[in-house]
Amino acid sequence: MKKLMSMTLIAAMTMSLAACGSSSSGDGGEDAGASSGKKYIVATDTVFAPFEFTDESNQFVGIDVDILAAVAADQGFEYELQPLGFDAAVASLESGQSDAVIAGMSITEERQQKYDFSDAYFDSYVCMAVAEDGDIKSYDDLKGKTIAAKTGTQGSLCAESLKGKYGFDVQYFDESSLMYQDVVTGNSLACFEDQPVMAYGISQGNGLKIVTEEKENFSTPYGFAVMKGENAELLEMFNAGLANIIENGTYDEIVAKYTSAE
């Protein structure tokens, strides 16, 4: 009898501990992510300032980084942010190794065939920049020359759409910083980049200047992306949290933090 009572007590304690463990694995709140205790894996770029980059204190920061943190806090879900590079982040999402991507990712018709996007959280457009001491003034000056673009971006699509008409070649890079350096050293005569990213880089002394802007043909909003038909609960939480941080002023504070001139 004592043995039977001991076994019953142990079983009851085990069930109690298991219940405590499952309830504490989330981060509070009544949403799907928090109640299930799931931690979402969110992939991002490595260097795409001011949206994601490493600051002087070796901390990974940026508009995307802060927006995701604010939305998660508002909605009560946990996540792990993985800086992989843009192409690698998208590949991670498509292979199921991550649940979502936030990386200054433009919402385009083509991408909407594969991914579900959140409400737009930033409006952007493409520009062309050249060395600040260079004499390139327009696309007409690029005939027979090589320009730089970042793989898989709106900038690369813009360059591809113009190269036949203006007779230039395109050299591709995986990181914006490498692309900028190629222009500064004169290996490429110009580069195509998202305007807010280029404007921030210029403010930080990247050695370039903007000479053209594509506000009509290559103006696209950024969105938080998941695979089509998957992680609907995460997308719903992101939209709800985004609306809340816009309403309470947190969104404006985040954007101003990284875009206002010091």
PDB file of C-alpha atoms in Angstrom:
ATOM      1  CA  MET A   1       0.000   0.000   0.000  1.00  0.00           C
ATOM      2  CA  LYS A   2       2.806   2.475   0.897  1.00  0.00           C
ATOM      3  CA  LYS A   3       4.552   1.620  -2.354  1.00  0.00           C
ATOM      4  CA  LEU A   4       1.345   2.257  -4.330  1.00  0.00           C
ATOM      5  CA  MET A   5       0.772   5.602  -2.574  1.00  0.00           C
ATOM      6  CA  SER A   6       4.371   6.680  -3.294  1.00  0.00           C
ATOM      7  CA  MET A   7       4.035   5.862  -6.966  1.00  0.00           C
ATOM      8  CA  THR A   8       0.763   7.796  -7.166  1.00  0.00           C
ATOM      9  CA  LEU A   9       2.352  10.837  -5.480  1.00  0.00           C
ATOM     10  CA  ILE A  10       5.344  10.781  -7.855  1.00  0.00           C
ATOM     11  CA  ALA A  11       3.041  10.594 -10.869  1.00  0.00           C
ATOM     12  CA  ALA A  12       1.006  13.550  -9.596  1.00  0.00           C
ATOM     13  CA  MET A  13       4.140  15.625  -8.991  1.00  0.00           C
ATOM     14  CA  THR A  14       5.449  14.794 -12.485  1.00  0.00           C
ATOM     15  CA  MET A  15       2.205  15.946 -14.110  1.00  0.00           C
ATOM     16  CA  SER A  16       2.247  19.147 -12.030  1.00  0.00           C
ATOM     17  CA  LEU A  17       5.814  19.987 -13.055  1.00  0.00           C
ATOM     18  CA  ALA A  18       5.055  19.279 -16.707  1.00  0.00           C
ATOM     19  CA  ALA A  19       2.067  21.636 -16.575  1.00  0.00           C
ATOM     20  CA  CYS A  20       4.172  24.377 -14.993  1.00  0.00           C
ATOM     21  CA  GLY A  21       6.856  23.951 -17.650  1.00  0.00           C
ATOM     22  CA  SER A  22       4.424  24.291 -20.562  1.00  0.00           C
ATOM     23  CA  SER A  23       2.767  27.403 -19.161  1.00  0.00           C
ATOM     24  CA  SER A  24       6.042  29.227 -18.581  1.00  0.00           C
ATOM     25  CA  SER A  25       7.629  28.562 -21.964  1.00  0.00           C
ATOM     26  CA  GLY A  26       5.729  31.418 -23.611  1.00  0.00           C
ATOM     27  CA  ASP A  27       6.051  35.135 -22.987  1.00  0.00           C
ATOM     28  CA  GLY A  28       2.562  35.947 -21.766  1.00  0.00           C
ATOM     29  CA  GLY A  29      -0.460  37.157 -23.717  1.00  0.00           C
ATOM     30  CA  GLU A  30      -3.409  35.355 -25.242  1.00  0.00           C
ATOM     31  CA  ASP A  31      -2.155  35.076 -28.845  1.00  0.00           C
ATOM     32  CA  ALA A  32      -1.370  31.822 -30.619  1.00  0.00           C
ATOM     33  CA  GLY A  33       2.386  32.165 -30.355  1.00  0.00           C
ATOM     34  CA  ALA A  34       2.436  32.960 -26.653  1.00  0.00           C
ATOM     35  CA  SER A  35      -0.149  30.349 -25.647  1.00  0.00           C
ATOM     36  CA  SER A  36       1.638  27.570 -27.531  1.00  0.00           C
ATOM     37  CA  GLY A  37       5.038  28.550 -26.166  1.00  0.00           C
ATOM     38  CA  LYS A  38       6.467  28.585 -29.699  1.00  0.00           C
ATOM     39  CA  LYS A  39       9.557  30.636 -30.424  1.00  0.00           C
ATOM     40  CA  TYR A  40       9.553  31.904 -34.006  1.00  0.00           C
ATOM     41  CA  ILE A  41      12.736  32.005 -36.072  1.00  0.00           C
ATOM     42  CA  VAL A  42      12.950  35.266 -38.026  1.00  0.00           C
ATOM     43  CA  ALA A  43      15.682  35.624 -40.657  1.00  0.00           C
ATOM     44  CA  THR A  44      17.116  38.964 -41.721  1.00  0.00           C
ATOM     45  CA  ASP A  45      19.919  40.613 -43.663  1.00  0.00           C
ATOM     46  CA  THR A  46      23.363  41.232 -42.173  1.00  0.00           C
ATOM     47  CA  VAL A  47      24.107  44.762 -43.405  1.00  0.00           C
ATOM     48  CA  PHE A  48      21.253  46.886 -44.760  1.00  0.00           C
ATOM     49  CA  ALA A  49      21.512  50.063 -42.711  1.00  0.00           C
ATOM     50  CA  PRO A  50      19.450  51.731 -41.376  1.00  0.00           C
ATOM     51  CA  PHE A  51      17.174  48.664 -41.330  1.00  0.00           C
ATOM     52  CA  GLU A  52      19.647  46.141 -39.939  1.00  0.00           C
ATOM     53  CA  PHE A  53      23.337  46.545 -39.119  1.00  0.00           C
ATOM     54  CA  THR A  54      25.899  46.250 -36.338  1.00  0.00           C
ATOM     55  CA  ASP A  55      26.567  49.489 -34.472  1.00  0.00           C
ATOM     56  CA  GLU A  56      29.756  50.785 -32.857  1.00  0.00           C
ATOM     57  CA  SER A  57      28.993  48.794 -29.701  1.00  0.00           C
ATOM     58  CA  ASN A  58      28.778  45.588 -31.753  1.00  0.00           C
ATOM     59  CA  GLN A  59      25.020  45.421 -31.189  1.00  0.00           C
ATOM     60  CA  PHE A  60      22.719  44.341 -34.025  1.00  0.00           C
ATOM     61  CA  VAL A  61      20.289  47.243 -34.489  1.00  0.00           C
ATOM     62  CA  GLY A  62      18.124  49.011 -37.050  1.00  0.00           C
ATOM     63  CA  ILE A  63      14.576  49.924 -38.028  1.00  0.00           C
ATOM     64  CA  ASP A  64      13.601  46.313 -38.783  1.00  0.00           C
ATOM     65  CA  VAL A  65      15.232  45.056 -35.603  1.00  0.00           C
ATOM     66  CA  ASP A  66      13.453  47.589 -33.399  1.00  0.00           C
ATOM     67  CA  ILE A  67      10.077  47.217 -35.113  1.00  0.00           C
ATOM     68  CA  LEU A  68      10.153  43.444 -34.655  1.00  0.00           C
ATOM     69  CA  ALA A  69      11.095  43.835 -30.982  1.00  0.00           C
ATOM     70  CA  ALA A  70       8.314  46.365 -30.388  1.00  0.00           C
ATOM     71  CA  VAL A  71       5.708  44.238 -32.175  1.00  0.00           C
ATOM     72  CA  ALA A  72       6.739  41.090 -30.266  1.00  0.00           C
ATOM     73  CA  ALA A  73       6.551  42.957 -26.955  1.00  0.00           C
ATOM     74  CA  ASP A  74       3.130  44.316 -27.854  1.00  0.00           C
ATOM     75  CA  GLN A  75       1.771  40.907 -28.898  1.00  0.00           C
ATOM     76  CA  GLY A  76       3.620  38.769 -26.356  1.00  0.00           C
ATOM     77  CA  PHE A  77       5.396  36.302 -28.627  1.00  0.00           C
ATOM     78  CA  GLU A  78       8.986  35.065 -28.552  1.00  0.00           C
ATOM     79  CA  TYR A  79      11.367  35.043 -31.498  1.00  0.00           C
ATOM     80  CA  GLU A  80      14.987  34.447 -32.416  1.00  0.00           C
ATOM     81  CA  LEU A  81      16.470  36.850 -34.967  1.00  0.00           C
ATOM     82  CA  GLN A  82      19.034  35.308 -37.331  1.00  0.00           C
ATOM     83  CA  PRO A  83      21.143  37.708 -39.460  1.00  0.00           C
ATOM     84  CA  LEU A  84      21.995  35.620 -42.530  1.00  0.00           C
ATOM     85  CA  GLY A  85      22.201  37.969 -45.508  1.00  0.00           C
ATOM     86  CA  PHE A  86      19.240  38.688 -47.785  1.00  0.00           C
ATOM     87  CA  ASP A  87      19.553  35.730 -50.179  1.00  0.00           C
ATOM     88  CA  ALA A  88      20.310  33.331 -47.335  1.00  0.00           C
ATOM     89  CA  ALA A  89      17.386  34.677 -45.308  1.00  0.00           C
ATOM     90  CA  VAL A  90      14.966  34.020 -48.163  1.00  0.00           C
ATOM     91  CA  ALA A  91      16.468  30.562 -48.738  1.00  0.00           C
ATOM     92  CA  SER A  92      16.073  29.821 -45.024  1.00  0.00           C
ATOM     93  CA  LEU A  93      12.396  30.772 -45.195  1.00  0.00           C
ATOM     94  CA  GLU A  94      11.769  28.654 -48.291  1.00  0.00           C
ATOM     95  CA  SER A  95      13.526  25.626 -46.811  1.00  0.00           C
ATOM     96  CA  GLY A  96      11.517  25.829 -43.581  1.00  0.00           C
ATOM     97  CA  GLN A  97      14.515  26.680 -41.402  1.00  0.00           C
ATOM     98  CA  SER A  98      12.930  29.993 -40.446  1.00  0.00           C
ATOM     99  CA  ASP A  99       9.341  31.110 -39.961  1.00  0.00           C
ATOM    100  CA  ALA A 100       9.570  34.624 -41.379  1.00  0.00           C
ATOM    101  CA  VAL A 101      11.816  37.257 -42.941  1.00  0.00           C
ATOM    102  CA  ILE A 102      12.170  40.927 -42.054  1.00  0.00           C
ATOM    103  CA  ALA A 103      14.925  42.468 -44.160  1.00  0.00           C
ATOM    104  CA  GLY A 104      13.731  45.564 -45.981  1.00  0.00           C
ATOM    105  CA  MET A 105      11.901  43.120 -48.264  1.00  0.00           C
ATOM    106  CA  SER A 106       9.920  44.856 -50.997  1.00  0.00           C
ATOM    107  CA  ILE A 107       6.351  43.684 -51.529  1.00  0.00           C
ATOM    108  CA  THR A 108       6.114  42.881 -55.241  1.00  0.00           C
ATOM    109  CA  GLU A 109       3.553  41.005 -57.335  1.00  0.00           C
ATOM    110  CA  GLU A 110       6.130  38.342 -58.140  1.00  0.00           C
ATOM    111  CA  ARG A 111       6.981  37.742 -54.490  1.00  0.00           C
ATOM    112  CA  GLN A 112       3.329  37.648 -53.511  1.00  0.00           C
ATOM    113  CA  GLN A 113       3.016  34.470 -55.559  1.00  0.00           C
ATOM    114  CA  LYS A 114       5.314  32.707 -53.053  1.00  0.00           C
ATOM    115  CA  TYR A 115       4.987  34.650 -49.794  1.00  0.00           C
ATOM    116  CA  ASP A 116       2.302  36.205 -47.628  1.00  0.00           C
ATOM    117  CA  PHE A 117       3.222  39.726 -46.563  1.00  0.00           C
ATOM    118  CA  SER A 118       2.235  41.843 -43.614  1.00  0.00           C
ATOM    119  CA  ASP A 119       0.816  45.318 -43.960  1.00  0.00           C
ATOM    120  CA  ALA A 120       3.504  47.637 -45.305  1.00  0.00           C
ATOM    121  CA  TYR A 121       5.728  49.138 -42.618  1.00  0.00           C
ATOM    122  CA  PHE A 122       7.946  51.400 -44.772  1.00  0.00           C
ATOM    123  CA  ASP A 123       7.751  52.956 -48.255  1.00  0.00           C
ATOM    124  CA  SER A 124      10.869  52.910 -50.407  1.00  0.00           C
ATOM    125  CA  TYR A 125      12.093  53.451 -53.958  1.00  0.00           C
ATOM    126  CA  VAL A 126      15.265  52.800 -55.963  1.00  0.00           C
ATOM    127  CA  CYS A 127      18.008  55.296 -56.683  1.00  0.00           C
ATOM    128  CA  MET A 128      21.326  55.261 -58.529  1.00  0.00           C
ATOM    129  CA  ALA A 129      24.456  56.519 -56.789  1.00  0.00           C
ATOM    130  CA  VAL A 130      27.968  57.243 -58.035  1.00  0.00           C
ATOM    131  CA  ALA A 131      31.278  58.206 -56.454  1.00  0.00           C
ATOM    132  CA  GLU A 132      30.928  61.618 -54.817  1.00  0.00           C
ATOM    133  CA  ASP A 133      33.821  62.990 -56.891  1.00  0.00           C
ATOM    134  CA  GLY A 134      32.660  61.304 -60.118  1.00  0.00           C
ATOM    135  CA  ASP A 135      31.187  62.937 -63.228  1.00  0.00           C
ATOM    136  CA  ILE A 136      28.346  60.473 -63.944  1.00  0.00           C
ATOM    137  CA  LYS A 137      25.110  62.457 -64.100  1.00  0.00           C
ATOM    138  CA  SER A 138      22.563  60.165 -65.758  1.00  0.00           C
ATOM    139  CA  TYR A 139      21.969  56.738 -67.267  1.00  0.00           C
ATOM    140  CA  ASP A 140      23.236  58.065 -70.600  1.00  0.00           C
ATOM    141  CA  ASP A 141      26.755  58.250 -69.134  1.00  0.00           C
ATOM    142  CA  LEU A 142      26.824  54.483 -68.450  1.00  0.00           C
ATOM    143  CA  LYS A 143      27.076  53.136 -72.000  1.00  0.00           C
ATOM    144  CA  GLY A 144      29.739  50.443 -72.213  1.00  0.00           C
ATOM    145  CA  LYS A 145      30.398  50.639 -68.477  1.00  0.00           C
ATOM    146  CA  THR A 146      29.805  48.302 -65.522  1.00  0.00           C
ATOM    147  CA  ILE A 147      27.465  49.131 -62.671  1.00  0.00           C
ATOM    148  CA  ALA A 148      26.858  47.331 -59.372  1.00  0.00           C
ATOM    149  CA  ALA A 149      23.686  45.901 -57.837  1.00  0.00           C
ATOM    150  CA  LYS A 150      22.807  43.762 -54.835  1.00  0.00           C
ATOM    151  CA  THR A 151      21.540  40.285 -55.655  1.00  0.00           C
ATOM    152  CA  GLY A 152      17.801  39.687 -55.301  1.00  0.00           C
ATOM    153  CA  THR A 153      16.817  43.298 -54.620  1.00  0.00           C
ATOM    154  CA  GLN A 154      14.631  45.923 -56.267  1.00  0.00           C
ATOM    155  CA  GLY A 155      17.861  47.696 -57.183  1.00  0.00           C
ATOM    156  CA  SER A 156      18.990  44.707 -59.230  1.00  0.00           C
ATOM    157  CA  LEU A 157      15.614  44.521 -60.988  1.00  0.00           C
ATOM    158  CA  CYS A 158      15.850  48.206 -61.802  1.00  0.00           C
ATOM    159  CA  ALA A 159      19.347  47.778 -63.218  1.00  0.00           C
ATOM    160  CA  GLU A 160      18.248  44.786 -65.301  1.00  0.00           C
ATOM    161  CA  SER A 161      15.332  46.767 -66.727  1.00  0.00           C
ATOM    162  CA  LEU A 162      17.615  49.597 -67.854  1.00  0.00           C
ATOM    163  CA  LYS A 163      20.798  47.856 -69.012  1.00  0.00           C
ATOM    164  CA  GLY A 164      19.544  47.038 -72.509  1.00  0.00           C
ATOM    165  CA  LYS A 165      18.372  50.575 -73.205  1.00  0.00           C
ATOM    166  CA  TYR A 166      21.500  52.276 -71.864  1.00  0.00           C
ATOM    167  CA  GLY A 167      24.100  49.639 -72.784  1.00  0.00           C
ATOM    168  CA  PHE A 168      25.753  48.883 -69.435  1.00  0.00           C
ATOM    169  CA  ASP A 169      26.703  45.621 -67.717  1.00  0.00           C
ATOM    170  CA  VAL A 170      25.711  44.607 -64.178  1.00  0.00           C
ATOM    171  CA  GLN A 171      28.045  43.212 -61.516  1.00  0.00           C
ATOM    172  CA  TYR A 172      26.254  41.584 -58.568  1.00  0.00           C
ATOM    173  CA  PHE A 173      27.151  41.683 -54.875  1.00  0.00           C
ATOM    174  CA  ASP A 174      25.757  39.947 -51.796  1.00  0.00           C
ATOM    175  CA  GLU A 175      26.314  42.908 -49.472  1.00  0.00           C
ATOM    176  CA  SER A 176      25.653  46.619 -49.908  1.00  0.00           C
ATOM    177  CA  SER A 177      28.986  47.580 -48.337  1.00  0.00           C
ATOM    178  CA  LEU A 178      30.925  45.587 -50.941  1.00  0.00           C
ATOM    179  CA  MET A 179      28.863  47.164 -53.713  1.00  0.00           C
ATOM    180  CA  TYR A 180      29.582  50.662 -52.424  1.00  0.00           C
ATOM    181  CA  GLN A 181      33.291  49.956 -52.185  1.00  0.00           C
ATOM    182  CA  ASP A 182      33.369  48.718 -55.774  1.00  0.00           C
ATOM    183  CA  VAL A 183      31.985  52.068 -56.908  1.00  0.00           C
ATOM    184  CA  VAL A 184      34.297  54.127 -54.694  1.00  0.00           C
ATOM    185  CA  THR A 185      37.359  52.297 -56.074  1.00  0.00           C
ATOM    186  CA  GLY A 186      36.166  52.813 -59.653  1.00  0.00           C
ATOM    187  CA  ASN A 187      35.628  49.180 -60.602  1.00  0.00           C
ATOM    188  CA  SER A 188      31.939  49.979 -61.131  1.00  0.00           C
ATOM    189  CA  LEU A 189      30.718  53.381 -62.265  1.00  0.00           C
ATOM    190  CA  ALA A 190      27.465  53.387 -60.301  1.00  0.00           C
ATOM    191  CA  CYS A 191      25.212  51.255 -58.125  1.00  0.00           C
ATOM    192  CA  PHE A 192      21.471  50.806 -57.679  1.00  0.00           C
ATOM    193  CA  GLU A 193      20.108  50.755 -54.140  1.00  0.00           C
ATOM    194  CA  ASP A 194      16.976  51.505 -52.089  1.00  0.00           C
ATOM    195  CA  GLN A 195      16.931  55.269 -51.515  1.00  0.00           C
ATOM    196  CA  PRO A 196      16.585  55.281 -47.693  1.00  0.00           C
ATOM    197  CA  VAL A 197      19.470  52.832 -47.413  1.00  0.00           C
ATOM    198  CA  MET A 198      21.669  54.865 -49.738  1.00  0.00           C
ATOM    199  CA  ALA A 199      20.733  58.130 -48.017  1.00  0.00           C
ATOM    200  CA  TYR A 200      21.741  56.657 -44.672  1.00  0.00           C
ATOM    201  CA  GLY A 201      25.020  55.354 -46.101  1.00  0.00           C
ATOM    202  CA  ILE A 202      25.849  58.771 -47.530  1.00  0.00           C
ATOM    203  CA  SER A 203      25.129  60.364 -44.153  1.00  0.00           C
ATOM    204  CA  GLN A 204      27.652  57.941 -42.661  1.00  0.00           C
ATOM    205  CA  GLY A 205      30.313  58.865 -45.225  1.00  0.00           C
ATOM    206  CA  ASN A 206      30.215  55.989 -47.717  1.00  0.00           C
ATOM    207  CA  GLY A 207      31.772  58.179 -50.434  1.00  0.00           C
ATOM    208  CA  LEU A 208      28.783  58.198 -52.794  1.00  0.00           C
ATOM    209  CA  LYS A 209      26.138  60.619 -54.029  1.00  0.00           C
ATOM    210  CA  ILE A 210      22.662  60.063 -55.480  1.00  0.00           C
ATOM    211  CA  VAL A 211      22.181  61.155 -59.108  1.00  0.00           C
ATOM    212  CA  THR A 212      18.879  59.532 -60.161  1.00  0.00           C
ATOM    213  CA  GLU A 213      15.711  58.313 -58.429  1.00  0.00           C
ATOM    214  CA  GLU A 214      13.034  55.885 -59.624  1.00  0.00           C
ATOM    215  CA  LYS A 215      10.036  57.014 -57.577  1.00  0.00           C
ATOM    216  CA  GLU A 216       7.412  55.794 -60.045  1.00  0.00           C
ATOM    217  CA  ASN A 217       8.573  52.549 -61.646  1.00  0.00           C
ATOM    218  CA  PHE A 218      10.459  51.139 -58.657  1.00  0.00           C
ATOM    219  CA  SER A 219       8.607  52.482 -55.636  1.00  0.00           C
ATOM    220  CA  THR A 220       7.641  49.620 -53.333  1.00  0.00           C
ATOM    221  CA  PRO A 221       6.701  49.164 -49.668  1.00  0.00           C
ATOM    222  CA  TYR A 222       8.569  46.869 -47.275  1.00  0.00           C
ATOM    223  CA  GLY A 223       6.793  43.993 -45.548  1.00  0.00           C
ATOM    224  CA  PHE A 224       7.297  41.177 -43.049  1.00  0.00           C
ATOM    225  CA  ALA A 225       7.075  37.897 -44.995  1.00  0.00           C
ATOM    226  CA  VAL A 226       6.091  34.280 -44.326  1.00  0.00           C
ATOM    227  CA  MET A 227       5.675  31.419 -46.790  1.00  0.00           C
ATOM    228  CA  LYS A 228       2.325  31.472 -48.548  1.00  0.00           C
ATOM    229  CA  GLY A 229      -0.322  29.730 -46.492  1.00  0.00           C
ATOM    230  CA  GLU A 230       1.960  29.218 -43.481  1.00  0.00           C
ATOM    231  CA  ASN A 231       2.377  30.924 -40.081  1.00  0.00           C
ATOM    232  CA  ALA A 232      -0.866  32.851 -40.446  1.00  0.00           C
ATOM    233  CA  GLU A 233      -0.967  33.404 -36.673  1.00  0.00           C
ATOM    234  CA  LEU A 234       2.448  35.096 -36.725  1.00  0.00           C
ATOM    235  CA  LEU A 235       1.433  37.327 -39.621  1.00  0.00           C
ATOM    236  CA  GLU A 236      -1.769  38.281 -37.811  1.00  0.00           C
ATOM    237  CA  MET A 237       0.172  39.168 -34.653  1.00  0.00           C
ATOM    238  CA  PHE A 238       2.673  41.240 -36.633  1.00  0.00           C
ATOM    239  CA  ASN A 239      -0.118  43.255 -38.286  1.00  0.00           C
ATOM    240  CA  ALA A 240      -1.898  43.806 -34.971  1.00  0.00           C
ATOM    241  CA  GLY A 241       1.320  44.823 -33.229  1.00  0.00           C
ATOM    242  CA  LEU A 242       2.352  47.102 -36.084  1.00  0.00           C
ATOM    243  CA  ALA A 243      -0.993  48.902 -35.940  1.00  0.00           C
ATOM    244  CA  ASN A 244      -0.615  49.361 -32.191  1.00  0.00           C
ATOM    245  CA  ILE A 245       2.938  50.755 -32.305  1.00  0.00           C
ATOM    246  CA  ILE A 246       1.946  53.136 -35.090  1.00  0.00           C
ATOM    247  CA  GLU A 247      -1.004  54.341 -33.010  1.00  0.00           C
ATOM    248  CA  ASN A 248       0.970  54.823 -29.789  1.00  0.00           C
ATOM    249  CA  GLY A 249       3.874  56.629 -31.483  1.00  0.00           C
ATOM    250  CA  THR A 250       6.532  53.929 -31.010  1.00  0.00           C
ATOM    251  CA  TYR A 251       6.866  53.422 -34.773  1.00  0.00           C
ATOM    252  CA  ASP A 252       7.640  57.101 -35.425  1.00  0.00           C
ATOM    253  CA  GLU A 253      10.216  57.082 -32.626  1.00  0.00           C
ATOM    254  CA  ILE A 254      11.973  54.061 -34.146  1.00  0.00           C
ATOM    255  CA  VAL A 255      12.134  55.526 -37.658  1.00  0.00           C
ATOM    256  CA  ALA A 256      13.286  58.920 -36.369  1.00  0.00           C
ATOM    257  CA  LYS A 257      15.996  57.249 -34.323  1.00  0.00           C
ATOM    258  CA  TYR A 258      17.688  55.954 -37.470  1.00  0.00           C
ATOM    259  CA  THR A 259      16.802  58.542 -40.093  1.00  0.00           C
ATOM    260  CA  SER A 260      16.888  61.933 -38.378  1.00  0.00           C
ATOM    261  CA  ALA A 261      20.020  63.977 -39.019  1.00  0.00           C
ATOM    262  CA  GLU A 262      22.174  64.337 -35.935  1.00  0.00           C
TER     263      GLU A 262
END
